[in-house]
């Protein structure tokens, strides 16, 4: 019992495509079919190219860290945490303000 169908010969495939092209009264199907094949080919090509070269720059990756002295007191730690929290809150407020501006523009356009 055959599980897979027998493969078609290239001449048979070409003959079927020619017959479909010449007898089809609805050419928009062929146009959209060609567009679908083109978009799919483009996406596959992009994935292949991206997998070969990647998106990260080559070379060593630099990571910056803070180095603290061992003699740092709990009060200094808490003071630095307050400064960091204030800075983080300012950044979050700025980001929220930017998104609110985008939301107002979308509301104005009816979205």
mmCIF file of N, CA, C and O in Angstrom:
data_model
loop_
_atom_site.group_PDB
_atom_site.id
_atom_site.type_symbol
_atom_site.label_atom_id
_atom_site.label_comp_id
_atom_site.label_asym_id
_atom_site.label_seq_id
_atom_site.Cartn_x
_atom_site.Cartn_y
_atom_site.Cartn_z
ATOM 1 N N UNK A 1 0.838 -1.175 0.000
ATOM 2 C CA UNK A 1 0.000 0.000 0.000
ATOM 3 C C UNK A 1 0.887 1.243 0.000
ATOM 4 O O UNK A 1 1.741 1.419 0.861
ATOM 5 N N UNK A 2 0.712 2.104 -0.971
ATOM 6 C CA UNK A 2 1.531 3.309 -1.104
ATOM 7 C C UNK A 2 0.982 4.407 -0.197
ATOM 8 O O UNK A 2 -0.210 4.699 -0.196
ATOM 9 N N UNK A 3 1.871 4.994 0.569
ATOM 10 C CA UNK A 3 1.473 6.074 1.467
ATOM 11 C C UNK A 3 1.545 7.408 0.742
ATOM 12 O O UNK A 3 0.646 8.233 0.858
ATOM 13 N N UNK A 4 2.617 7.614 -0.026
ATOM 14 C CA UNK A 4 2.812 8.863 -0.737
ATOM 15 C C UNK A 4 2.434 8.690 -2.209
ATOM 16 O O UNK A 4 2.656 7.631 -2.787
ATOM 17 N N UNK A 5 1.878 9.733 -2.823
ATOM 18 C CA UNK A 5 1.582 9.619 -4.247
ATOM 19 C C UNK A 5 2.877 9.592 -5.060
ATOM 20 O O UNK A 5 3.915 10.061 -4.609
ATOM 21 N N UNK A 6 2.784 9.033 -6.257
ATOM 22 C CA UNK A 6 3.966 8.983 -7.120
ATOM 23 C C UNK A 6 4.328 10.403 -7.539
ATOM 24 O O UNK A 6 3.450 11.220 -7.826
ATOM 25 N N UNK A 7 5.614 10.736 -7.574
ATOM 26 C CA UNK A 7 6.005 12.080 -7.994
ATOM 27 C C UNK A 7 5.718 12.306 -9.471
ATOM 28 O O UNK A 7 5.824 11.388 -10.278
ATOM 29 N N UNK A 8 5.337 13.532 -9.791
ATOM 30 C CA UNK A 8 5.021 13.875 -11.180
ATOM 31 C C UNK A 8 6.308 14.223 -11.915
ATOM 32 O O UNK A 8 7.237 14.772 -11.342
ATOM 33 N N UNK A 9 6.321 13.929 -13.206
ATOM 34 C CA UNK A 9 7.468 14.286 -14.024
ATOM 35 C C UNK A 9 7.403 15.781 -14.326
ATOM 36 O O UNK A 9 6.313 16.361 -14.411
ATOM 37 N N UNK A 10 8.548 16.425 -14.500
ATOM 38 C CA UNK A 10 8.552 17.867 -14.783
ATOM 39 C C UNK A 10 7.751 18.224 -16.031
ATOM 40 O O UNK A 10 7.079 19.260 -16.059
ATOM 41 N N UNK A 11 7.781 17.373 -17.068
ATOM 42 C CA UNK A 11 7.002 17.666 -18.275
ATOM 43 C C UNK A 11 5.509 17.694 -17.968
ATOM 44 O O UNK A 11 4.788 18.541 -18.493
ATOM 45 N N UNK A 12 5.060 16.792 -17.106
ATOM 46 C CA UNK A 12 3.644 16.758 -16.752
ATOM 47 C C UNK A 12 3.254 18.002 -15.961
ATOM 48 O O UNK A 12 2.171 18.566 -16.171
ATOM 49 N N UNK A 13 4.123 18.433 -15.074
ATOM 50 C CA UNK A 13 3.834 19.637 -14.285
ATOM 51 C C UNK A 13 3.763 20.857 -15.199
ATOM 52 O O UNK A 13 2.840 21.685 -15.096
ATOM 53 N N UNK A 14 4.726 20.989 -16.113
ATOM 54 C CA UNK A 14 4.735 22.120 -17.046
ATOM 55 C C UNK A 14 3.497 22.094 -17.931
ATOM 56 O O UNK A 14 2.861 23.127 -18.178
ATOM 57 N N UNK A 15 3.098 20.901 -18.405
ATOM 58 C CA UNK A 15 1.897 20.788 -19.234
ATOM 59 C C UNK A 15 0.655 21.192 -18.445
ATOM 60 O O UNK A 15 -0.239 21.862 -18.987
ATOM 61 N N UNK A 16 0.566 20.794 -17.162
ATOM 62 C CA UNK A 16 -0.578 21.183 -16.345
ATOM 63 C C UNK A 16 -0.627 22.698 -16.148
ATOM 64 O O UNK A 16 -1.709 23.306 -16.206
ATOM 65 N N UNK A 17 0.513 23.323 -15.910
ATOM 66 C CA UNK A 17 0.541 24.779 -15.710
ATOM 67 C C UNK A 17 0.143 25.486 -16.999
ATOM 68 O O UNK A 17 -0.638 26.454 -16.979
ATOM 69 N N UNK A 18 0.639 25.011 -18.154
ATOM 70 C CA UNK A 18 0.258 25.622 -19.431
ATOM 71 C C UNK A 18 -1.232 25.477 -19.677
ATOM 72 O O UNK A 18 -1.890 26.422 -20.133
ATOM 73 N N UNK A 19 -1.777 24.294 -19.397
ATOM 74 C CA UNK A 19 -3.212 24.072 -19.588
ATOM 75 C C UNK A 19 -4.016 24.990 -18.672
ATOM 76 O O UNK A 19 -5.000 25.606 -19.092
ATOM 77 N N UNK A 20 -3.589 25.108 -17.446
ATOM 78 C CA UNK A 20 -4.291 25.986 -16.502
ATOM 79 C C UNK A 20 -4.217 27.442 -16.969
ATOM 80 O O UNK A 20 -5.210 28.168 -16.910
ATOM 81 N N UNK A 21 -3.052 27.884 -17.435
ATOM 82 C CA UNK A 21 -2.875 29.257 -17.883
ATOM 83 C C UNK A 21 -3.723 29.547 -19.114
ATOM 84 O O UNK A 21 -4.321 30.610 -19.225
ATOM 85 N N UNK A 22 -3.789 28.607 -20.039
ATOM 86 C CA UNK A 22 -4.502 28.870 -21.292
ATOM 87 C C UNK A 22 -6.008 28.702 -21.164
ATOM 88 O O UNK A 22 -6.767 29.365 -21.871
ATOM 89 N N UNK A 23 -6.485 27.847 -20.278
ATOM 90 C CA UNK A 23 -7.930 27.598 -20.188
ATOM 91 C C UNK A 23 -8.605 28.408 -19.092
ATOM 92 O O UNK A 23 -9.825 28.454 -19.045
ATOM 93 N N UNK A 24 -7.836 28.999 -18.206
ATOM 94 C CA UNK A 24 -8.437 29.733 -17.096
ATOM 95 C C UNK A 24 -9.033 31.045 -17.598
ATOM 96 O O UNK A 24 -8.377 31.840 -18.257
ATOM 97 N N UNK A 25 -10.317 31.237 -17.299
ATOM 98 C CA UNK A 25 -10.964 32.490 -17.676
ATOM 99 C C UNK A 25 -10.798 33.540 -16.580
ATOM 100 O O UNK A 25 -11.079 34.698 -16.815
ATOM 101 N N UNK A 26 -10.370 33.103 -15.426
ATOM 102 C CA UNK A 26 -10.187 34.030 -14.311
ATOM 103 C C UNK A 26 -8.699 34.186 -14.032
ATOM 104 O O UNK A 26 -8.117 33.477 -13.237
ATOM 105 N N UNK A 27 -8.111 35.131 -14.691
ATOM 106 C CA UNK A 27 -6.666 35.320 -14.570
ATOM 107 C C UNK A 27 -6.280 35.944 -13.218
ATOM 108 O O UNK A 27 -5.128 35.855 -12.824
ATOM 109 N N UNK A 28 -7.235 36.543 -12.517
ATOM 110 C CA UNK A 28 -6.892 37.125 -11.226
ATOM 111 C C UNK A 28 -6.435 36.046 -10.255
ATOM 112 O O UNK A 28 -5.613 36.296 -9.366
ATOM 113 N N UNK A 29 -6.932 34.806 -10.431
ATOM 114 C CA UNK A 29 -6.481 33.715 -9.578
ATOM 115 C C UNK A 29 -4.991 33.450 -9.800
ATOM 116 O O UNK A 29 -4.249 33.197 -8.851
ATOM 117 N N UNK A 30 -4.589 33.521 -11.042
ATOM 118 C CA UNK A 30 -3.178 33.300 -11.337
ATOM 119 C C UNK A 30 -2.316 34.443 -10.820
ATOM 120 O O UNK A 30 -1.209 34.224 -10.326
ATOM 121 N N UNK A 31 -2.835 35.666 -10.914
ATOM 122 C CA UNK A 31 -2.081 36.817 -10.414
ATOM 123 C C UNK A 31 -1.902 36.712 -8.904
ATOM 124 O O UNK A 31 -0.799 36.882 -8.382
ATOM 125 N N UNK A 32 -2.985 36.400 -8.202
ATOM 126 C CA UNK A 32 -2.880 36.269 -6.752
ATOM 127 C C UNK A 32 -2.067 35.045 -6.362
ATOM 128 O O UNK A 32 -1.360 35.049 -5.346
ATOM 129 N N UNK A 33 -2.137 33.983 -7.147
ATOM 130 C CA UNK A 33 -1.302 32.815 -6.893
ATOM 131 C C UNK A 33 0.174 33.145 -7.051
ATOM 132 O O UNK A 33 1.003 32.745 -6.228
ATOM 133 N N UNK A 34 0.506 33.884 -8.103
ATOM 134 C CA UNK A 34 1.895 34.296 -8.305
ATOM 135 C C UNK A 34 2.344 35.233 -7.178
ATOM 136 O O UNK A 34 3.485 35.140 -6.707
ATOM 137 N N UNK A 35 1.461 36.128 -6.744
ATOM 138 C CA UNK A 35 1.803 37.027 -5.635
ATOM 139 C C UNK A 35 2.038 36.229 -4.351
ATOM 140 O O UNK A 35 2.971 36.519 -3.592
ATOM 141 N N UNK A 36 1.215 35.213 -4.109
ATOM 142 C CA UNK A 36 1.390 34.385 -2.912
ATOM 143 C C UNK A 36 2.714 33.631 -2.956
ATOM 144 O O UNK A 36 3.443 33.566 -1.956
ATOM 145 N N UNK A 37 3.043 33.095 -4.115
ATOM 146 C CA UNK A 37 4.313 32.386 -4.258
ATOM 147 C C UNK A 37 5.479 33.372 -4.084
ATOM 148 O O UNK A 37 6.483 33.059 -3.427
ATOM 149 N N UNK A 38 5.345 34.574 -4.623
ATOM 150 C CA UNK A 38 6.399 35.568 -4.501
ATOM 151 C C UNK A 38 6.632 36.001 -3.066
ATOM 152 O O UNK A 38 7.776 36.095 -2.615
ATOM 153 N N UNK A 39 5.559 36.268 -2.335
ATOM 154 C CA UNK A 39 5.695 36.695 -0.943
ATOM 155 C C UNK A 39 6.290 35.574 -0.099
ATOM 156 O O UNK A 39 7.173 35.803 0.740
ATOM 157 N N UNK A 40 5.832 34.346 -0.339
ATOM 158 C CA UNK A 40 6.375 33.211 0.403
ATOM 159 C C UNK A 40 7.859 33.043 0.111
ATOM 160 O O UNK A 40 8.664 32.824 1.023
ATOM 161 N N UNK A 41 8.238 33.153 -1.159
ATOM 162 C CA UNK A 41 9.654 33.038 -1.528
ATOM 163 C C UNK A 41 10.477 34.148 -0.884
ATOM 164 O O UNK A 41 11.597 33.910 -0.415
ATOM 165 N N UNK A 42 9.936 35.341 -0.852
ATOM 166 C CA UNK A 42 10.636 36.464 -0.229
ATOM 167 C C UNK A 42 10.868 36.210 1.258
ATOM 168 O O UNK A 42 11.967 36.439 1.776
ATOM 169 N N UNK A 43 9.846 35.745 1.966
ATOM 170 C CA UNK A 43 9.989 35.481 3.395
ATOM 171 C C UNK A 43 11.007 34.377 3.661
ATOM 172 O O UNK A 43 11.836 34.489 4.572
ATOM 173 N N UNK A 44 10.959 33.319 2.872
ATOM 174 C CA UNK A 44 11.914 32.228 3.057
ATOM 175 C C UNK A 44 13.332 32.737 2.797
ATOM 176 O O UNK A 44 14.265 32.415 3.534
ATOM 177 N N UNK A 45 13.502 33.554 1.752
ATOM 178 C CA UNK A 45 14.819 34.113 1.445
ATOM 179 C C UNK A 45 15.310 34.988 2.588
ATOM 180 O O UNK A 45 16.485 34.916 2.983
ATOM 181 N N UNK A 46 14.447 35.805 3.158
ATOM 182 C CA UNK A 46 14.834 36.669 4.276
ATOM 183 C C UNK A 46 15.253 35.832 5.476
ATOM 184 O O UNK A 46 16.259 36.119 6.132
ATOM 185 N N UNK A 47 14.500 34.760 5.777
ATOM 186 C CA UNK A 47 14.863 33.898 6.898
ATOM 187 C C UNK A 47 16.218 33.225 6.667
ATOM 188 O O UNK A 47 17.028 33.117 7.589
ATOM 189 N N UNK A 48 16.462 32.789 5.446
ATOM 190 C CA UNK A 48 17.737 32.139 5.144
ATOM 191 C C UNK A 48 18.882 33.134 5.287
ATOM 192 O O UNK A 48 19.913 32.837 5.901
ATOM 193 N N UNK A 49 18.714 34.344 4.738
ATOM 194 C CA UNK A 49 19.772 35.344 4.835
ATOM 195 C C UNK A 49 20.027 35.747 6.280
ATOM 196 O O UNK A 49 21.175 35.919 6.702
ATOM 197 N N UNK A 50 18.965 35.910 7.049
ATOM 198 C CA UNK A 50 19.112 36.306 8.447
ATOM 199 C C UNK A 50 19.810 35.208 9.242
ATOM 200 O O UNK A 50 20.609 35.486 10.132
ATOM 201 N N UNK A 51 19.518 33.947 8.921
ATOM 202 C CA UNK A 51 20.147 32.857 9.671
ATOM 203 C C UNK A 51 21.627 32.743 9.345
ATOM 204 O O UNK A 51 22.406 32.262 10.165
ATOM 205 N N UNK A 52 22.024 33.185 8.170
ATOM 206 C CA UNK A 52 23.444 33.105 7.817
ATOM 207 C C UNK A 52 24.250 34.196 8.497
ATOM 208 O O UNK A 52 25.362 33.960 8.955
ATOM 209 N N UNK A 53 23.735 35.412 8.552
ATOM 210 C CA UNK A 53 24.507 36.527 9.082
ATOM 211 C C UNK A 53 24.054 36.979 10.451
ATOM 212 O O UNK A 53 24.790 37.635 11.147
ATOM 213 N N UNK A 54 22.852 36.688 10.832
ATOM 214 C CA UNK A 54 22.380 37.057 12.156
ATOM 215 C C UNK A 54 22.080 38.539 12.269
ATOM 216 O O UNK A 54 22.284 39.318 11.345
ATOM 217 N N UNK A 55 21.579 38.922 13.424
ATOM 218 C CA UNK A 55 21.207 40.310 13.640
ATOM 219 C C UNK A 55 22.134 41.014 14.626
ATOM 220 O O UNK A 55 22.106 42.220 14.737
ATOM 221 N N UNK A 56 22.933 40.258 15.345
ATOM 222 C CA UNK A 56 23.843 40.880 16.308
ATOM 223 C C UNK A 56 25.147 41.251 15.619
ATOM 224 O O UNK A 56 25.596 40.556 14.720
ATOM 225 N N UNK A 57 25.753 42.339 16.028
ATOM 226 C CA UNK A 57 27.048 42.707 15.439
ATOM 227 C C UNK A 57 28.112 41.686 15.839
ATOM 228 O O UNK A 57 28.042 41.086 16.913
ATOM 229 N N UNK A 58 29.082 41.525 14.963
ATOM 230 C CA UNK A 58 30.161 40.599 15.259
ATOM 231 C C UNK A 58 31.127 41.234 16.239
ATOM 232 O O UNK A 58 31.194 42.443 16.400
ATOM 233 N N UNK A 59 31.903 40.396 16.884
ATOM 234 C CA UNK A 59 32.886 40.886 17.828
ATOM 235 C C UNK A 59 32.409 40.731 19.256
ATOM 236 O O UNK A 59 31.304 40.257 19.521
ATOM 237 N N UNK A 60 33.221 41.126 20.182
ATOM 238 C CA UNK A 60 32.853 40.971 21.591
ATOM 239 C C UNK A 60 31.719 41.913 21.985
ATOM 240 O O UNK A 60 31.626 43.029 21.483
ATOM 241 N N UNK A 61 30.862 41.433 22.853
ATOM 242 C CA UNK A 61 29.759 42.235 23.350
ATOM 243 C C UNK A 61 30.186 42.887 24.673
ATOM 244 O O UNK A 61 30.648 42.202 25.586
ATOM 245 N N UNK A 62 30.039 44.202 24.777
ATOM 246 C CA UNK A 62 30.455 44.949 25.959
ATOM 247 C C UNK A 62 29.254 45.067 26.894
ATOM 248 O O UNK A 62 28.180 45.486 26.487
ATOM 249 N N UNK A 63 29.464 44.681 28.142
ATOM 250 C CA UNK A 63 28.425 44.780 29.158
ATOM 251 C C UNK A 63 28.973 45.664 30.285
ATOM 252 O O UNK A 63 30.038 45.386 30.841
ATOM 253 N N UNK A 64 28.245 46.725 30.594
ATOM 254 C CA UNK A 64 28.665 47.644 31.642
ATOM 255 C C UNK A 64 27.983 47.264 32.956
ATOM 256 O O UNK A 64 26.775 47.036 33.007
ATOM 257 N N UNK A 65 28.768 47.187 34.018
ATOM 258 C CA UNK A 65 28.231 46.869 35.338
ATOM 259 C C UNK A 65 28.746 47.904 36.333
ATOM 260 O O UNK A 65 29.787 48.537 36.117
ATOM 261 N N UNK A 66 28.034 48.027 37.421
ATOM 262 C CA UNK A 66 28.467 48.934 38.486
ATOM 263 C C UNK A 66 29.293 48.150 39.495
ATOM 264 O O UNK A 66 28.912 47.050 39.900
ATOM 265 N N UNK A 67 30.398 48.698 39.888
ATOM 266 C CA UNK A 67 31.276 48.067 40.871
ATOM 267 C C UNK A 67 31.166 48.857 42.169
ATOM 268 O O UNK A 67 31.452 50.057 42.197
ATOM 269 N N UNK A 68 30.722 48.180 43.217
ATOM 270 C CA UNK A 68 30.523 48.853 44.491
ATOM 271 C C UNK A 68 31.570 48.386 45.495
ATOM 272 O O UNK A 68 31.981 47.231 45.491
ATOM 273 N N UNK A 69 31.987 49.295 46.388
ATOM 274 C CA UNK A 69 32.961 48.870 47.407
ATOM 275 C C UNK A 69 32.311 47.942 48.437
ATOM 276 O O UNK A 69 31.098 47.998 48.668
ATOM 277 N N UNK A 70 33.116 47.103 49.035
ATOM 278 C CA UNK A 70 32.612 46.153 50.023
ATOM 279 C C UNK A 70 32.162 46.875 51.290
ATOM 280 O O UNK A 70 31.267 46.411 51.997
ATOM 281 N N UNK A 71 32.735 48.024 51.563
ATOM 282 C CA UNK A 71 32.449 48.750 52.804
ATOM 283 C C UNK A 71 31.191 49.612 52.722
ATOM 284 O O UNK A 71 30.950 50.420 53.623
ATOM 285 N N UNK A 72 30.411 49.435 51.686
ATOM 286 C CA UNK A 72 29.204 50.248 51.520
ATOM 287 C C UNK A 72 28.194 49.915 52.615
ATOM 288 O O UNK A 72 27.932 48.742 52.899
ATOM 289 N N UNK A 73 27.572 50.955 53.200
ATOM 290 C CA UNK A 73 26.618 50.750 54.288
ATOM 291 C C UNK A 73 25.216 50.558 53.735
ATOM 292 O O UNK A 73 24.936 50.840 52.568
ATOM 293 N N UNK A 74 24.329 50.077 54.590
ATOM 294 C CA UNK A 74 22.942 49.882 54.188
ATOM 295 C C UNK A 74 22.276 51.209 53.828
ATOM 296 O O UNK A 74 21.440 51.268 52.924
ATOM 297 N N UNK A 75 22.639 52.262 54.504
ATOM 298 C CA UNK A 75 22.068 53.581 54.204
ATOM 299 C C UNK A 75 22.466 54.029 52.802
ATOM 300 O O UNK A 75 21.649 54.595 52.060
ATOM 301 N N UNK A 76 23.719 53.782 52.425
ATOM 302 C CA UNK A 76 24.158 54.134 51.068
ATOM 303 C C UNK A 76 23.422 53.310 50.019
ATOM 304 O O UNK A 76 23.061 53.823 48.961
ATOM 305 N N UNK A 77 23.204 52.035 50.326
ATOM 306 C CA UNK A 77 22.472 51.167 49.393
ATOM 307 C C UNK A 77 21.048 51.681 49.206
ATOM 308 O O UNK A 77 20.550 51.804 48.081
ATOM 309 N N UNK A 78 20.367 51.998 50.302
ATOM 310 C CA UNK A 78 18.993 52.488 50.211
ATOM 311 C C UNK A 78 18.924 53.832 49.490
ATOM 312 O O UNK A 78 17.992 54.082 48.728
ATOM 313 N N UNK A 79 19.912 54.699 49.723
ATOM 314 C CA UNK A 79 19.932 56.000 49.041
ATOM 315 C C UNK A 79 20.096 55.793 47.536
ATOM 316 O O UNK A 79 19.406 56.442 46.726
ATOM 317 N N UNK A 80 20.973 54.896 47.129
ATOM 318 C CA UNK A 80 21.162 54.621 45.704
ATOM 319 C C UNK A 80 19.899 53.993 45.105
ATOM 320 O O UNK A 80 19.518 54.298 43.975
ATOM 321 N N UNK A 81 19.230 53.126 45.863
ATOM 322 C CA UNK A 81 17.989 52.527 45.374
ATOM 323 C C UNK A 81 16.908 53.580 45.179
ATOM 324 O O UNK A 81 16.131 53.521 44.223
ATOM 325 N N UNK A 82 16.844 54.582 46.085
ATOM 326 C CA UNK A 82 15.872 55.664 45.916
ATOM 327 C C UNK A 82 16.182 56.469 44.663
ATOM 328 O O UNK A 82 15.284 56.832 43.893
ATOM 329 N N UNK A 83 17.468 56.747 44.420
ATOM 330 C CA UNK A 83 17.863 57.498 43.223
ATOM 331 C C UNK A 83 17.498 56.700 41.969
ATOM 332 O O UNK A 83 16.932 57.241 41.007
ATOM 333 N N UNK A 84 17.799 55.403 41.988
ATOM 334 C CA UNK A 84 17.485 54.554 40.829
ATOM 335 C C UNK A 84 15.977 54.456 40.603
ATOM 336 O O UNK A 84 15.509 54.471 39.461
ATOM 337 N N UNK A 85 15.208 54.346 41.697
ATOM 338 C CA UNK A 85 13.756 54.255 41.562
ATOM 339 C C UNK A 85 13.181 55.541 40.988
ATOM 340 O O UNK A 85 12.261 55.509 40.155
ATOM 341 N N UNK A 86 13.707 56.693 41.429
ATOM 342 C CA UNK A 86 13.246 57.975 40.892
ATOM 343 C C UNK A 86 13.542 58.079 39.406
ATOM 344 O O UNK A 86 12.692 58.495 38.616
ATOM 345 N N UNK A 87 14.744 57.658 39.016
ATOM 346 C CA UNK A 87 15.121 57.696 37.604
ATOM 347 C C UNK A 87 14.245 56.752 36.774
ATOM 348 O O UNK A 87 13.781 57.104 35.685
ATOM 349 N N UNK A 88 13.987 55.574 37.319
ATOM 350 C CA UNK A 88 13.144 54.594 36.617
ATOM 351 C C UNK A 88 11.714 55.124 36.477
ATOM 352 O O UNK A 88 11.072 54.956 35.438
ATOM 353 N N UNK A 89 11.207 55.773 37.536
ATOM 354 C CA UNK A 89 9.860 56.335 37.491
ATOM 355 C C UNK A 89 9.759 57.448 36.457
ATOM 356 O O UNK A 89 8.773 57.547 35.720
ATOM 357 N N UNK A 90 10.800 58.282 36.350
ATOM 358 C CA UNK A 90 10.808 59.351 35.342
ATOM 359 C C UNK A 90 10.770 58.766 33.935
ATOM 360 O O UNK A 90 10.039 59.253 33.063
ATOM 361 N N UNK A 91 11.565 57.726 33.697
ATOM 362 C CA UNK A 91 11.565 57.086 32.384
ATOM 363 C C UNK A 91 10.203 56.464 32.063
ATOM 364 O O UNK A 91 9.698 56.564 30.939
ATOM 365 N N UNK A 92 9.591 55.827 33.061
ATOM 366 C CA UNK A 92 8.276 55.227 32.853
ATOM 367 C C UNK A 92 7.225 56.300 32.574
ATOM 368 O O UNK A 92 6.354 56.125 31.709
ATOM 369 N N UNK A 93 7.291 57.422 33.291
ATOM 370 C CA UNK A 93 6.348 58.519 33.048
ATOM 371 C C UNK A 93 6.524 59.096 31.648
ATOM 372 O O UNK A 93 5.545 59.403 30.968
ATOM 373 N N UNK A 94 7.777 59.230 31.198
ATOM 374 C CA UNK A 94 8.030 59.738 29.849
ATOM 375 C C UNK A 94 7.489 58.771 28.801
ATOM 376 O O UNK A 94 6.858 59.184 27.828
ATOM 377 N N UNK A 95 7.711 57.485 29.000
ATOM 378 C CA UNK A 95 7.196 56.496 28.064
ATOM 379 C C UNK A 95 5.659 56.515 28.047
ATOM 380 O O UNK A 95 5.034 56.447 26.997
ATOM 381 N N UNK A 96 5.047 56.636 29.234
ATOM 382 C CA UNK A 96 3.588 56.693 29.318
ATOM 383 C C UNK A 96 3.062 57.931 28.596
ATOM 384 O O UNK A 96 2.070 57.868 27.866
ATOM 385 N N UNK A 97 3.770 59.069 28.754
ATOM 386 C CA UNK A 97 3.351 60.302 28.092
ATOM 387 C C UNK A 97 3.435 60.149 26.574
ATOM 388 O O UNK A 97 2.540 60.590 25.852
ATOM 389 N N UNK A 98 4.486 59.499 26.088
ATOM 390 C CA UNK A 98 4.612 59.278 24.644
ATOM 391 C C UNK A 98 3.490 58.399 24.110
ATOM 392 O O UNK A 98 2.913 58.670 23.054
ATOM 393 N N UNK A 99 3.160 57.323 24.858
ATOM 394 C CA UNK A 99 2.076 56.448 24.400
ATOM 395 C C UNK A 99 0.720 57.146 24.477
ATOM 396 O O UNK A 99 -0.163 56.899 23.662
ATOM 397 N N UNK A 100 0.529 58.022 25.459
ATOM 398 C CA UNK A 100 -0.715 58.784 25.533
ATOM 399 C C UNK A 100 -0.839 59.720 24.339
ATOM 400 O O UNK A 100 -1.926 59.907 23.802
ATOM 401 N N UNK A 101 0.277 60.286 23.907
ATOM 402 C CA UNK A 101 0.262 61.141 22.721
ATOM 403 C C UNK A 101 -0.134 60.318 21.492
ATOM 404 O O UNK A 101 -0.956 60.766 20.675
ATOM 405 N N UNK A 102 0.428 59.127 21.355
ATOM 406 C CA UNK A 102 0.059 58.241 20.240
ATOM 407 C C UNK A 102 -1.422 57.890 20.324
ATOM 408 O O UNK A 102 -2.136 57.900 19.316
ATOM 409 N N UNK A 103 -1.906 57.603 21.533
ATOM 410 C CA UNK A 103 -3.317 57.239 21.714
ATOM 411 C C UNK A 103 -4.230 58.409 21.335
ATOM 412 O O UNK A 103 -5.262 58.211 20.694
ATOM 413 N N UNK A 104 -3.854 59.636 21.732
ATOM 414 C CA UNK A 104 -4.673 60.786 21.352
ATOM 415 C C UNK A 104 -4.721 60.968 19.834
ATOM 416 O O UNK A 104 -5.777 61.265 19.271
ATOM 417 N N UNK A 105 -3.567 60.778 19.177
ATOM 418 C CA UNK A 105 -3.534 60.899 17.713
ATOM 419 C C UNK A 105 -4.394 59.831 17.058
ATOM 420 O O UNK A 105 -5.107 60.094 16.077
ATOM 421 N N UNK A 106 -4.357 58.607 17.593
ATOM 422 C CA UNK A 106 -5.198 57.537 17.029
ATOM 423 C C UNK A 106 -6.677 57.814 17.275
ATOM 424 O O UNK A 106 -7.521 57.528 16.428
ATOM 425 N N UNK A 107 -6.999 58.341 18.476
ATOM 426 C CA UNK A 107 -8.400 58.699 18.760
ATOM 427 C C UNK A 107 -8.875 59.794 17.800
ATOM 428 O O UNK A 107 -10.013 59.757 17.337
ATOM 429 N N UNK A 108 -7.994 60.751 17.529
ATOM 430 C CA UNK A 108 -8.357 61.819 16.620
ATOM 431 C C UNK A 108 -8.654 61.259 15.217
ATOM 432 O O UNK A 108 -9.536 61.750 14.521
ATOM 433 N N UNK A 109 -7.931 60.221 14.831
ATOM 434 C CA UNK A 109 -8.153 59.611 13.513
ATOM 435 C C UNK A 109 -9.297 58.598 13.516
ATOM 436 O O UNK A 109 -9.674 58.087 12.465
ATOM 437 N N UNK A 110 -9.842 58.291 14.684
ATOM 438 C CA UNK A 110 -11.000 57.400 14.758
ATOM 439 C C UNK A 110 -10.659 55.943 15.046
ATOM 440 O O UNK A 110 -11.486 55.059 14.819
ATOM 441 N N UNK A 111 -9.477 55.708 15.550
ATOM 442 C CA UNK A 111 -9.093 54.325 15.874
ATOM 443 C C UNK A 111 -9.175 54.065 17.348
ATOM 444 O O UNK A 111 -8.859 54.776 18.179
#
